[in-house]
PDB file of C-alpha atoms in Angstrom:
ATOM      1  CA  MET A   1     -13.682 -43.677 -27.952  1.00 52.00           C
ATOM      2  CA  THR A   2     -14.167 -43.732 -31.502  1.00 55.00           C
ATOM      3  CA  GLY A   3     -16.964 -41.727 -32.399  1.00 63.00           C
ATOM      4  CA  LEU A   4     -16.633 -37.944 -34.064  1.00 76.00           C
ATOM      5  CA  MET A   5     -18.635 -36.557 -31.986  1.00 80.00           C
ATOM      6  CA  PRO A   6     -18.320 -36.463 -28.183  1.00 92.00           C
ATOM      7  CA  THR A   7     -21.554 -35.706 -25.837  1.00 93.00           C
ATOM      8  CA  ASP A   8     -22.269 -33.966 -23.320  1.00 94.00           C
ATOM      9  CA  ALA A   9     -20.738 -35.706 -20.869  1.00 95.00           C
ATOM     10  CA  ASP A  10     -17.538 -36.402 -22.548  1.00 96.00           C
ATOM     11  CA  LEU A  11     -17.181 -33.107 -22.420  1.00 97.00           C
ATOM     12  CA  ILE A  12     -16.991 -32.855 -18.399  1.00 97.00           C
ATOM     13  CA  PRO A  13     -13.126 -33.039 -17.073  1.00 98.00           C
ATOM     14  CA  THR A  14     -12.773 -36.348 -14.705  1.00 98.00           C
ATOM     15  CA  GLU A  15     -11.533 -36.707 -11.503  1.00 98.00           C
ATOM     16  CA  ARG A  16      -8.365 -36.870 -11.685  1.00 98.00           C
ATOM     17  CA  MET A  17      -7.807 -34.352 -15.255  1.00 98.00           C
ATOM     18  CA  GLN A  18      -9.767 -31.834 -12.862  1.00 98.00           C
ATOM     19  CA  TRP A  19      -7.050 -32.755 -10.062  1.00 98.00           C
ATOM     20  CA  ILE A  20      -4.435 -32.187 -12.578  1.00 98.00           C
ATOM     21  CA  LEU A  21      -6.090 -28.019 -13.759  1.00 98.00           C
ATOM     22  CA  ASP A  22      -7.260 -27.797 -10.296  1.00 98.00           C
ATOM     23  CA  ARG A  23      -3.017 -28.383  -9.730  1.00 97.00           C
ATOM     24  CA  LEU A  24      -2.284 -26.608 -12.255  1.00 97.00           C
ATOM     25  CA  ALA A  25      -4.468 -23.626 -11.804  1.00 96.00           C
ATOM     26  CA  LYS A  26      -3.115 -22.719  -8.453  1.00 96.00           C
ATOM     27  CA  GLU A  27       0.617 -23.369  -9.314  1.00 96.00           C
ATOM     28  CA  ASP A  28       0.360 -21.271 -12.311  1.00 95.00           C
ATOM     29  CA  SER A  29      -1.868 -18.621 -10.074  1.00 94.00           C
ATOM     30  CA  GLY A  30       0.138 -15.381 -11.267  1.00 91.00           C
ATOM     31  CA  LEU A  31       2.339 -16.526 -14.161  1.00 94.00           C
ATOM     32  CA  GLY A  32       0.038 -15.216 -17.030  1.00 88.00           C
ATOM     33  CA  ASP A  33      -0.356 -16.272 -20.929  1.00 94.00           C
ATOM     34  CA  PRO A  34       2.586 -16.593 -22.518  1.00 95.00           C
ATOM     35  CA  THR A  35       1.130 -16.034 -25.707  1.00 96.00           C
ATOM     36  CA  LEU A  36       0.399 -12.596 -24.105  1.00 96.00           C
ATOM     37  CA  LEU A  37       4.292 -12.228 -23.749  1.00 96.00           C
ATOM     38  CA  PRO A  38       7.187 -11.409 -26.099  1.00 96.00           C
ATOM     39  CA  ALA A  39       7.556 -14.319 -27.931  1.00 96.00           C
ATOM     40  CA  PRO A  40      10.734 -15.091 -25.903  1.00 97.00           C
ATOM     41  CA  GLU A  41       9.860 -14.511 -22.294  1.00 97.00           C
ATOM     42  CA  GLY A  42       7.079 -16.437 -23.760  1.00 97.00           C
ATOM     43  CA  ARG A  43       8.938 -19.612 -24.430  1.00 97.00           C
ATOM     44  CA  GLU A  44      11.041 -19.720 -21.333  1.00 97.00           C
ATOM     45  CA  LEU A  45       7.628 -19.838 -19.274  1.00 97.00           C
ATOM     46  CA  ALA A  46       6.418 -22.312 -21.600  1.00 97.00           C
ATOM     47  CA  GLU A  47       9.744 -24.953 -20.940  1.00 97.00           C
ATOM     48  CA  GLN A  48       9.667 -23.135 -17.335  1.00 97.00           C
ATOM     49  CA  THR A  49       6.000 -24.606 -16.488  1.00 97.00           C
ATOM     50  CA  ASN A  50       6.430 -28.221 -18.804  1.00 97.00           C
ATOM     51  CA  THR A  51       9.898 -29.224 -16.505  1.00 97.00           C
ATOM     52  CA  ARG A  52       7.133 -30.842 -14.320  1.00 97.00           C
ATOM     53  CA  TRP A  53       5.912 -33.620 -16.461  1.00 98.00           C
ATOM     54  CA  ASN A  54       9.469 -34.356 -17.621  1.00 98.00           C
ATOM     55  CA  SER A  55      10.648 -35.847 -14.723  1.00 97.00           C
ATOM     56  CA  ASP A  56      10.938 -40.108 -13.649  1.00 96.00           C
ATOM     57  CA  LEU A  57      12.165 -40.529 -17.191  1.00 97.00           C
ATOM     58  CA  PRO A  58      11.991 -43.866 -18.538  1.00 96.00           C
ATOM     59  CA  GLU A  59      15.451 -45.039 -19.121  1.00 96.00           C
ATOM     60  CA  MET A  60      16.612 -46.065 -22.375  1.00 98.00           C
ATOM     61  CA  SER A  61      19.705 -45.039 -24.408  1.00 97.00           C
ATOM     62  CA  VAL A  62      20.072 -41.293 -25.467  1.00 97.00           C
ATOM     63  CA  ARG A  63      22.538 -39.613 -27.867  1.00 96.00           C
ATOM     64  CA  GLU A  64      22.426 -35.828 -28.956  1.00 97.00           C
ATOM     65  CA  LEU A  65      23.450 -35.317 -32.882  1.00 96.00           C
ATOM     66  CA  SER A  66      23.617 -32.357 -35.067  1.00 97.00           C
ATOM     67  CA  ILE A  67      22.073 -32.778 -38.563  1.00 97.00           C
ATOM     68  CA  GLU A  68      22.931 -29.511 -41.097  1.00 96.00           C
ATOM     69  CA  ALA A  69      20.070 -27.577 -42.938  1.00 96.00           C
ATOM     70  CA  PRO A  70      20.338 -26.549 -46.763  1.00 95.00           C
ATOM     71  CA  GLU A  71      19.990 -23.014 -45.345  1.00 94.00           C
ATOM     72  CA  GLY A  72      23.514 -23.236 -43.342  1.00 96.00           C
ATOM     73  CA  HIS A  73      22.372 -23.511 -39.949  1.00 97.00           C
ATOM     74  CA  SER A  74      22.870 -26.598 -37.393  1.00 98.00           C
ATOM     75  CA  ILE A  75      19.099 -28.745 -36.828  1.00 98.00           C
ATOM     76  CA  GLN A  76      19.890 -30.335 -32.759  1.00 98.00           C
ATOM     77  CA  CYS A  77      18.180 -33.645 -32.508  1.00 98.00           C
ATOM     78  CA  ARG A  78      17.880 -36.122 -29.983  1.00 98.00           C
ATOM     79  CA  LEU A  79      17.822 -39.929 -30.411  1.00 98.00           C
ATOM     80  CA  MET A  80      16.038 -42.644 -28.123  1.00 98.00           C
ATOM     81  CA  SER A  81      16.953 -45.591 -28.349  1.00 97.00           C
ATOM     82  CA  PRO A  82      14.588 -47.978 -26.292  1.00 97.00           C
ATOM     83  CA  GLU A  83      16.116 -52.035 -25.951  1.00 95.00           C
ATOM     84  CA  ASN A  84      15.352 -53.886 -29.442  1.00 94.00           C
ATOM     85  CA  ALA A  85      14.247 -51.470 -30.932  1.00 97.00           C
ATOM     86  CA  ASP A  86      13.166 -51.883 -34.767  1.00 96.00           C
ATOM     87  CA  GLY A  87      12.817 -48.828 -36.907  1.00 97.00           C
ATOM     88  CA  LEU A  88      12.280 -44.954 -36.534  1.00 98.00           C
ATOM     89  CA  ILE A  89       9.495 -42.574 -35.445  1.00 98.00           C
ATOM     90  CA  MET A  90      10.412 -38.588 -36.111  1.00 98.00           C
ATOM     91  CA  PHE A  91       8.561 -36.758 -33.528  1.00 98.00           C
ATOM     92  CA  VAL A  92       7.518 -32.994 -34.338  1.00 99.00           C
ATOM     93  CA  HIS A  93       6.534 -32.010 -31.107  1.00 98.00           C
ATOM     94  CA  GLY A  94       4.133 -29.266 -30.757  1.00 98.00           C
ATOM     95  CA  GLY A  95       3.687 -25.565 -29.383  1.00 98.00           C
ATOM     96  CA  GLY A  96       1.768 -23.432 -31.096  1.00 98.00           C
ATOM     97  CA  TRP A  97       4.545 -23.064 -33.686  1.00 98.00           C
ATOM     98  CA  ALA A  98       6.415 -20.582 -31.433  1.00 98.00           C
ATOM     99  CA  PHE A  99       7.233 -22.910 -27.807  1.00 98.00           C
ATOM    100  CA  CYS A 100       8.475 -25.279 -26.275  1.00 98.00           C
ATOM    101  CA  SER A 101      11.330 -28.297 -27.216  1.00 98.00           C
ATOM    102  CA  MET A 102      12.685 -31.643 -27.147  1.00 98.00           C
ATOM    103  CA  ALA A 103      12.964 -31.218 -23.770  1.00 98.00           C
ATOM    104  CA  THR A 104       9.216 -30.270 -23.207  1.00 98.00           C
ATOM    105  CA  HIS A 105       8.096 -33.307 -25.087  1.00 98.00           C
ATOM    106  CA  ASP A 106      11.455 -35.671 -23.396  1.00 98.00           C
ATOM    107  CA  ARG A 107       9.597 -38.205 -21.338  1.00 98.00           C
ATOM    108  CA  ALA A 108       6.599 -37.907 -23.670  1.00 98.00           C
ATOM    109  CA  ALA A 109       8.716 -38.783 -26.932  1.00 98.00           C
ATOM    110  CA  ARG A 110      10.135 -41.350 -24.187  1.00 98.00           C
ATOM    111  CA  LEU A 111       7.293 -43.050 -23.747  1.00 98.00           C
ATOM    112  CA  LEU A 112       6.143 -43.017 -27.419  1.00 98.00           C
ATOM    113  CA  ALA A 113       9.659 -45.114 -28.015  1.00 98.00           C
ATOM    114  CA  LEU A 114       8.684 -47.311 -25.274  1.00 98.00           C
ATOM    115  CA  GLU A 115       5.069 -48.194 -26.510  1.00 98.00           C
ATOM    116  CA  ALA A 116       6.436 -48.824 -30.383  1.00 98.00           C
ATOM    117  CA  GLY A 117       9.729 -50.395 -29.339  1.00 98.00           C
ATOM    118  CA  ALA A 118      10.997 -48.078 -31.975  1.00 98.00           C
ATOM    119  CA  HIS A 119      13.594 -45.023 -31.677  1.00 98.00           C
ATOM    120  CA  VAL A 120      12.264 -42.158 -31.901  1.00 98.00           C
ATOM    121  CA  LEU A 121      14.751 -38.431 -33.311  1.00 98.00           C
ATOM    122  CA  THR A 122      13.202 -35.732 -31.866  1.00 98.00           C
ATOM    123  CA  PHE A 123      15.006 -31.555 -32.537  1.00 98.00           C
ATOM    124  CA  ASP A 124      14.302 -27.882 -31.842  1.00 98.00           C
ATOM    125  CA  TYR A 125      12.773 -26.536 -35.430  1.00 98.00           C
ATOM    126  CA  ARG A 126      13.338 -22.780 -35.631  1.00 98.00           C
ATOM    127  CA  LEU A 127      10.273 -21.081 -34.051  1.00 98.00           C
ATOM    128  CA  ALA A 128       7.710 -18.261 -34.846  1.00 98.00           C
ATOM    129  CA  PRO A 129       7.189 -15.531 -34.676  1.00 98.00           C
ATOM    130  CA  GLU A 130      10.915 -14.889 -34.905  1.00 98.00           C
ATOM    131  CA  ALA A 131      10.633 -17.750 -38.452  1.00 98.00           C
ATOM    132  CA  PRO A 132       7.790 -18.461 -39.530  1.00 98.00           C
ATOM    133  CA  PHE A 133       5.905 -20.328 -42.312  1.00 98.00           C
ATOM    134  CA  PRO A 134       7.888 -22.003 -44.063  1.00 98.00           C
ATOM    135  CA  ALA A 135      11.153 -22.143 -41.708  1.00 98.00           C
ATOM    136  CA  GLY A 136       9.662 -24.812 -39.547  1.00 98.00           C
ATOM    137  CA  LEU A 137       8.479 -26.514 -42.214  1.00 98.00           C
ATOM    138  CA  MET A 138      11.786 -26.357 -43.757  1.00 98.00           C
ATOM    139  CA  ASP A 139      13.479 -27.938 -40.750  1.00 98.00           C
ATOM    140  CA  CYS A 140      11.310 -30.601 -40.596  1.00 98.00           C
ATOM    141  CA  LYS A 141      11.799 -31.704 -44.482  1.00 98.00           C
ATOM    142  CA  SER A 142      16.046 -31.275 -43.098  1.00 98.00           C
ATOM    143  CA  VAL A 143      16.251 -33.936 -40.836  1.00 98.00           C
ATOM    144  CA  TRP A 144      13.557 -36.480 -42.399  1.00 98.00           C
ATOM    145  CA  ALA A 145      16.400 -36.416 -45.377  1.00 97.00           C
ATOM    146  CA  ALA A 146      18.513 -36.680 -43.462  1.00 96.00           C
ATOM    147  CA  VAL A 147      16.502 -40.132 -42.101  1.00 96.00           C
ATOM    148  CA  THR A 148      16.035 -41.266 -45.749  1.00 95.00           C
ATOM    149  CA  ALA A 149      19.623 -40.482 -46.945  1.00 91.00           C
ATOM    150  CA  GLY A 150      21.295 -43.179 -44.599  1.00 82.00           C
ATOM    151  CA  ASN A 151      22.305 -40.246 -41.545  1.00 88.00           C
ATOM    152  CA  PRO A 152      25.999 -42.375 -40.445  1.00 90.00           C
ATOM    153  CA  ASP A 153      24.231 -41.023 -36.791  1.00 90.00           C
ATOM    154  CA  LEU A 154      21.253 -42.415 -38.271  1.00 92.00           C
ATOM    155  CA  ALA A 155      23.178 -46.001 -39.242  1.00 85.00           C
ATOM    156  CA  ALA A 156      21.455 -48.670 -36.317  1.00 85.00           C
ATOM    157  CA  CYS A 157      17.975 -47.744 -36.476  1.00 92.00           C
ATOM    158  CA  SER A 158      16.926 -50.038 -39.427  1.00 91.00           C
ATOM    159  CA  GLY A 159      12.742 -51.042 -40.452  1.00 95.00           C
ATOM    160  CA  PRO A 160       9.890 -48.938 -40.655  1.00 97.00           C
ATOM    161  CA  ARG A 161       9.688 -45.308 -40.203  1.00 98.00           C
ATOM    162  CA  ALA A 162       6.549 -42.852 -39.084  1.00 98.00           C
ATOM    163  CA  LEU A 163       6.120 -39.073 -39.151  1.00 98.00           C
ATOM    164  CA  ALA A 164       4.923 -37.929 -35.427  1.00 98.00           C
ATOM    165  CA  GLY A 165       3.627 -34.732 -33.938  1.00 98.00           C
ATOM    166  CA  ASP A 166       1.401 -33.510 -30.862  1.00 98.00           C
ATOM    167  CA  SER A 167      -0.839 -30.339 -31.694  1.00 98.00           C
ATOM    168  CA  ALA A 168       1.441 -27.478 -33.892  1.00 98.00           C
ATOM    169  CA  GLY A 169       4.014 -31.008 -34.851  1.00 98.00           C
ATOM    170  CA  ALA A 170       0.774 -32.961 -36.059  1.00 99.00           C
ATOM    171  CA  ASN A 171       0.629 -29.981 -38.604  1.00 99.00           C
ATOM    172  CA  LEU A 172       4.048 -29.760 -39.346  1.00 99.00           C
ATOM    173  CA  ALA A 173       4.265 -33.464 -39.141  1.00 98.00           C
ATOM    174  CA  GLN A 174       1.348 -33.297 -41.772  1.00 98.00           C
ATOM    175  CA  ALA A 175       2.410 -30.687 -43.964  1.00 98.00           C
ATOM    176  CA  LEU A 176       5.188 -33.121 -44.617  1.00 98.00           C
ATOM    177  CA  LEU A 177       3.519 -35.702 -45.580  1.00 98.00           C
ATOM    178  CA  LEU A 178       1.938 -33.164 -48.789  1.00 98.00           C
ATOM    179  CA  MET A 179       5.102 -31.739 -49.723  1.00 98.00           C
ATOM    180  CA  LEU A 180       7.112 -35.084 -49.633  1.00 98.00           C
ATOM    181  CA  GLN A 181       4.341 -36.657 -51.488  1.00 98.00           C
ATOM    182  CA  GLU A 182       4.167 -33.293 -54.136  1.00 97.00           C
ATOM    183  CA  GLU A 183       7.965 -32.986 -54.612  1.00 98.00           C
ATOM    184  CA  GLN A 184       7.882 -36.764 -55.439  1.00 97.00           C
ATOM    185  CA  LEU A 185      10.779 -37.887 -52.322  1.00 97.00           C
ATOM    186  CA  PRO A 186      10.585 -40.960 -49.947  1.00 97.00           C
ATOM    187  CA  ALA A 187       7.666 -41.455 -47.890  1.00 97.00           C
ATOM    188  CA  PRO A 188       7.581 -42.131 -44.165  1.00 98.00           C
ATOM    189  CA  ASP A 189       5.272 -45.897 -44.102  1.00 98.00           C
ATOM    190  CA  ALA A 190       2.713 -44.376 -41.765  1.00 98.00           C
ATOM    191  CA  ALA A 191       1.970 -41.171 -39.213  1.00 98.00           C
ATOM    192  CA  LEU A 192       0.618 -40.407 -35.576  1.00 99.00           C
ATOM    193  CA  LEU A 193      -0.868 -37.603 -35.399  1.00 98.00           C
ATOM    194  CA  PHE A 194      -2.094 -36.576 -31.646  1.00 99.00           C
ATOM    195  CA  TYR A 195      -5.174 -33.389 -31.894  1.00 98.00           C
ATOM    196  CA  GLY A 196      -3.242 -31.910 -34.172  1.00 98.00           C
ATOM    197  CA  VAL A 197      -3.864 -28.036 -35.963  1.00 98.00           C
ATOM    198  CA  TYR A 198      -5.147 -28.483 -39.434  1.00 98.00           C
ATOM    199  CA  ASP A 199      -7.150 -25.557 -40.498  1.00 98.00           C
ATOM    200  CA  ALA A 200      -7.233 -21.552 -39.515  1.00 98.00           C
ATOM    201  CA  ASN A 201     -10.660 -22.245 -39.360  1.00 98.00           C
ATOM    202  CA  PHE A 202     -11.690 -20.286 -36.016  1.00 98.00           C
ATOM    203  CA  GLU A 203     -15.526 -20.653 -35.738  1.00 98.00           C
ATOM    204  CA  THR A 204     -16.125 -25.031 -35.689  1.00 98.00           C
ATOM    205  CA  ALA A 205     -18.090 -26.689 -33.072  1.00 97.00           C
ATOM    206  CA  SER A 206     -15.040 -27.231 -30.574  1.00 98.00           C
ATOM    207  CA  TYR A 207     -13.511 -23.282 -31.893  1.00 98.00           C
ATOM    208  CA  LEU A 208     -16.482 -22.141 -30.563  1.00 98.00           C
ATOM    209  CA  GLY A 209     -17.599 -24.475 -28.162  1.00 97.00           C
ATOM    210  CA  GLN A 210     -14.529 -24.925 -25.954  1.00 98.00           C
ATOM    211  CA  LYS A 211     -12.948 -20.876 -26.294  1.00 98.00           C
ATOM    212  CA  ASP A 212     -12.374 -20.320 -23.270  1.00 97.00           C
ATOM    213  CA  GLY A 213     -10.245 -23.441 -22.599  1.00 96.00           C
ATOM    214  CA  PRO A 214      -9.499 -24.755 -19.974  1.00 97.00           C
ATOM    215  CA  GLY A 215      -5.833 -24.390 -21.007  1.00 95.00           C
ATOM    216  CA  LEU A 216      -5.927 -23.855 -24.773  1.00 98.00           C
ATOM    217  CA  THR A 217      -8.500 -21.209 -25.950  1.00 98.00           C
ATOM    218  CA  ARG A 218      -9.507 -19.898 -29.375  1.00 98.00           C
ATOM    219  CA  ALA A 219      -7.789 -16.452 -28.610  1.00 98.00           C
ATOM    220  CA  LYS A 220      -4.467 -18.276 -27.848  1.00 98.00           C
ATOM    221  CA  MET A 221      -4.747 -20.365 -31.335  1.00 98.00           C
ATOM    222  CA  MET A 222      -5.775 -16.919 -32.913  1.00 98.00           C
ATOM    223  CA  ARG A 223      -2.225 -15.439 -31.623  1.00 98.00           C
ATOM    224  CA  TYR A 224      -0.787 -18.303 -32.228  1.00 98.00           C
ATOM    225  CA  TRP A 225      -1.789 -17.948 -36.335  1.00 98.00           C
ATOM    226  CA  ASP A 226      -0.669 -14.819 -36.526  1.00 98.00           C
ATOM    227  CA  TRP A 227       3.210 -15.458 -35.347  1.00 98.00           C
ATOM    228  CA  TYR A 228       2.941 -18.167 -37.373  1.00 98.00           C
ATOM    229  CA  VAL A 229       1.507 -17.022 -40.712  1.00 98.00           C
ATOM    230  CA  ALA A 230       0.083 -13.856 -40.798  1.00 93.00           C
ATOM    231  CA  GLY A 231      -1.639 -13.013 -44.556  1.00 94.00           C
ATOM    232  CA  ALA A 232      -4.984 -14.925 -44.240  1.00 94.00           C
ATOM    233  CA  ALA A 233      -4.483 -15.966 -47.992  1.00 96.00           C
ATOM    234  CA  ASP A 234      -1.570 -17.943 -47.616  1.00 96.00           C
ATOM    235  CA  ARG A 235      -3.576 -20.394 -44.671  1.00 98.00           C
ATOM    236  CA  MET A 236      -4.955 -21.404 -47.630  1.00 97.00           C
ATOM    237  CA  SER A 237      -1.936 -23.617 -48.584  1.00 98.00           C
ATOM    238  CA  PRO A 238      -2.471 -27.053 -47.599  1.00 98.00           C
ATOM    239  CA  LEU A 239       1.535 -27.186 -46.333  1.00 98.00           C
ATOM    240  CA  VAL A 240      -0.321 -24.776 -43.735  1.00 98.00           C
ATOM    241  CA  SER A 241      -4.011 -26.126 -43.312  1.00 98.00           C
ATOM    242  CA  PRO A 242      -3.496 -29.574 -44.451  1.00 98.00           C
ATOM    243  CA  LEU A 243      -7.680 -29.890 -44.985  1.00 98.00           C
ATOM    244  CA  GLN A 244      -7.840 -27.578 -47.761  1.00 98.00           C
ATOM    245  CA  ALA A 245      -5.545 -30.527 -49.351  1.00 98.00           C
ATOM    246  CA  SER A 246      -7.781 -32.258 -52.466  1.00 98.00           C
ATOM    247  CA  ASP A 247      -9.056 -35.614 -52.395  1.00 98.00           C
ATOM    248  CA  GLU A 248      -6.385 -36.891 -54.259  1.00 98.00           C
ATOM    249  CA  GLN A 249      -3.639 -35.785 -52.336  1.00 98.00           C
ATOM    250  CA  LEU A 250      -5.601 -36.765 -49.166  1.00 98.00           C
ATOM    251  CA  ARG A 251      -5.887 -40.352 -50.955  1.00 98.00           C
ATOM    252  CA  LYS A 252      -2.098 -41.127 -51.854  1.00 98.00           C
ATOM    253  CA  LEU A 253      -1.446 -40.272 -47.634  1.00 98.00           C
ATOM    254  CA  PRO A 254       0.685 -42.937 -45.961  1.00 98.00           C
ATOM    255  CA  PRO A 255      -1.491 -44.479 -42.757  1.00 98.00           C
ATOM    256  CA  LEU A 256      -2.250 -42.703 -40.431  1.00 98.00           C
ATOM    257  CA  PHE A 257      -3.734 -42.642 -36.712  1.00 98.00           C
ATOM    258  CA  LEU A 258      -5.254 -39.864 -35.216  1.00 98.00           C
ATOM    259  CA  ASN A 259      -6.381 -38.674 -32.008  1.00 98.00           C
ATOM    260  CA  ALA A 260      -8.451 -35.821 -30.720  1.00 98.00           C
ATOM    261  CA  ALA A 261      -8.976 -34.730 -27.167  1.00 98.00           C
ATOM    262  CA  ALA A 262     -12.642 -33.960 -26.404  1.00 98.00           C
ATOM    263  CA  ILE A 263     -11.860 -30.416 -23.771  1.00 98.00           C
ATOM    264  CA  ASP A 264     -10.222 -28.697 -26.503  1.00 98.00           C
ATOM    265  CA  PRO A 265     -10.600 -26.267 -29.431  1.00 98.00           C
ATOM    266  CA  LEU A 266      -8.923 -27.863 -31.940  1.00 98.00           C
ATOM    267  CA  ARG A 267     -10.943 -31.089 -31.371  1.00 98.00           C
ATOM    268  CA  SER A 268     -12.962 -30.010 -34.602  1.00 98.00           C
ATOM    269  CA  ASP A 269      -9.690 -30.190 -36.565  1.00 98.00           C
ATOM    270  CA  THR A 270      -9.434 -33.877 -36.139  1.00 98.00           C
ATOM    271  CA  GLU A 271     -12.968 -34.433 -36.871  1.00 98.00           C
ATOM    272  CA  ASN A 272     -13.202 -32.334 -39.536  1.00 97.00           C
ATOM    273  CA  LEU A 273     -10.207 -35.027 -41.550  1.00 98.00           C
ATOM    274  CA  VAL A 274     -11.508 -37.812 -39.923  1.00 98.00           C
ATOM    275  CA  ARG A 275     -14.235 -37.304 -42.036  1.00 97.00           C
ATOM    276  CA  ARG A 276     -13.025 -36.199 -45.236  1.00 97.00           C
ATOM    277  CA  LEU A 277     -10.652 -39.677 -45.340  1.00 98.00           C
ATOM    278  CA  ARG A 278     -13.535 -41.590 -44.581  1.00 97.00           C
ATOM    279  CA  SER A 279     -15.632 -40.142 -47.741  1.00 97.00           C
ATOM    280  CA  LEU A 280     -12.599 -41.599 -49.436  1.00 98.00           C
ATOM    281  CA  GLY A 281     -13.457 -44.300 -48.604  1.00 98.00           C
ATOM    282  CA  ARG A 282     -10.171 -44.429 -46.102  1.00 98.00           C
ATOM    283  CA  THR A 283      -9.929 -46.509 -42.838  1.00 96.00           C
ATOM    284  CA  ASP A 284      -7.235 -44.580 -40.697  1.00 98.00           C
ATOM    285  CA  PRO A 285      -8.457 -45.655 -37.201  1.00 97.00           C
ATOM    286  CA  TYR A 286      -9.106 -42.856 -34.957  1.00 97.00           C
ATOM    287  CA  THR A 287      -9.453 -42.221 -30.996  1.00 97.00           C
ATOM    288  CA  LEU A 288     -11.358 -40.015 -29.247  1.00 97.00           C
ATOM    289  CA  TYR A 289     -10.793 -39.126 -25.509  1.00 97.00           C
ATOM    290  CA  PRO A 290     -13.356 -37.958 -23.117  1.00 97.00           C
ATOM    291  CA  GLY A 291     -12.802 -35.654 -20.139  1.00 98.00           C
ATOM    292  CA  VAL A 292      -9.194 -34.316 -21.360  1.00 98.00           C
ATOM    293  CA  VAL A 293      -7.712 -30.771 -22.515  1.00 98.00           C
ATOM    294  CA  HIS A 294      -5.437 -30.235 -25.394  1.00 98.00           C
ATOM    295  CA  GLY A 295      -1.615 -31.131 -24.588  1.00 98.00           C
ATOM    296  CA  PHE A 296      -2.847 -34.307 -22.311  1.00 98.00           C
ATOM    297  CA  MET A 297      -0.103 -36.524 -23.661  1.00 98.00           C
ATOM    298  CA  GLN A 298       1.941 -34.270 -21.759  1.00 98.00           C
ATOM    299  CA  MET A 299       0.422 -35.453 -18.409  1.00 98.00           C
ATOM    300  CA  SER A 300       1.812 -38.831 -17.933  1.00 98.00           C
ATOM    301  CA  LEU A 301       3.087 -38.584 -14.630  1.00 98.00           C
ATOM    302  CA  GLU A 302      -0.563 -38.404 -13.434  1.00 97.00           C
ATOM    303  CA  LEU A 303      -2.945 -39.087 -16.253  1.00 98.00           C
ATOM    304  CA  PRO A 304      -4.824 -42.655 -17.248  1.00 98.00           C
ATOM    305  CA  GLU A 305      -5.406 -41.234 -20.194  1.00 98.00           C
ATOM    306  CA  ALA A 306      -2.240 -40.301 -21.055  1.00 98.00           C
ATOM    307  CA  ARG A 307      -0.782 -43.574 -20.340  1.00 98.00           C
ATOM    308  CA  LYS A 308      -2.983 -45.160 -22.185  1.00 98.00           C
ATOM    309  CA  ALA A 309      -2.754 -42.790 -25.634  1.00 98.00           C
ATOM    310  CA  ALA A 310       1.066 -43.563 -25.794  1.00 98.00           C
ATOM    311  CA  ALA A 311      -0.150 -47.402 -25.709  1.00 98.00           C
ATOM    312  CA  GLU A 312      -2.299 -46.631 -28.467  1.00 98.00           C
ATOM    313  CA  ALA A 313       0.532 -44.807 -30.257  1.00 98.00           C
ATOM    314  CA  GLY A 314       3.033 -47.695 -29.817  1.00 98.00           C
ATOM    315  CA  ARG A 315       0.592 -50.489 -31.187  1.00 98.00           C
ATOM    316  CA  ALA A 316      -0.291 -48.231 -34.197  1.00 98.00           C
ATOM    317  CA  PHE A 317       2.855 -47.942 -35.324  1.00 98.00           C
ATOM    318  CA  ARG A 318       3.585 -51.835 -35.128  1.00 98.00           C
ATOM    319  CA  GLU A 319       0.322 -52.245 -36.324  1.00 98.00           C
ATOM    320  CA  LEU A 320       0.407 -49.657 -39.380  1.00 98.00           C
ATOM    321  CA  THR A 321       4.105 -51.110 -40.452  1.00 97.00           C
ATOM    322  CA  GLY A 322       3.431 -54.609 -40.072  1.00 92.00           C
ATOM    323  CA  SER A 323       6.664 -54.486 -37.298  1.00 78.00           C
TER     324      SER A 323
END
């Protein structure tokens, strides 16, 4: 579905999505809301609950590596390489800038690598609230610098390059595009952005219509934002809220591929970004997936729409980069 506004039917979970939601409600009964726990405990819970999506991993070459950041710390990375890989996608995981890791997104990243026919590089950036903005973004910049500077561990990853990310990872990827543009640094050939956070406006149609979930809620997002960037004025920076970027900044972005879940408080963020891009004459492809919730691409073991979204993202990588 490519329209900008979902129908009432799109907001009803598919039969399989409802089955998954019922299963999660049963499995997670009594675990509580991780955003209401101290961050380390919430993080541990997020790791625990995401293990269910990371079995039966697609086989490919996997290499662990470390990148040294200018601030003096090491960033742990994982390079996933299917056979005959051409090009590289730097994938930024989501989790509200506070949770999740390479491990929680392992299967999703491998599927993207298979569908794109490209190497996928994932990494563990610093997380809020212990490391609020701009720590995570600066780690993204450090990893991208290693990609473009010919890091010897990535020497075999020739071909086109792209950024990708889901949810808060899409926010970081989009912010990195704007930072690279501002600092006149090498940019990727394209970006793949999945159900991203692009603004700190909690009064959008989807924030109000899907405020109670299922899954992600308006209240959870507000808590994530408080951990990442507490000050209202600071949230107006395009590096925090990419929808605050100027028309000129958006015009200069590389080709984008965007998707959104219909049953998601963040849906309007993507819709509003697509409207801005189209108003500027851009034709970046966009897909709205009806009947699914935020984070659905994690659910590829059980959800057909997740596998379809991975395939569409892989195809977009090849089409947008000409590979």
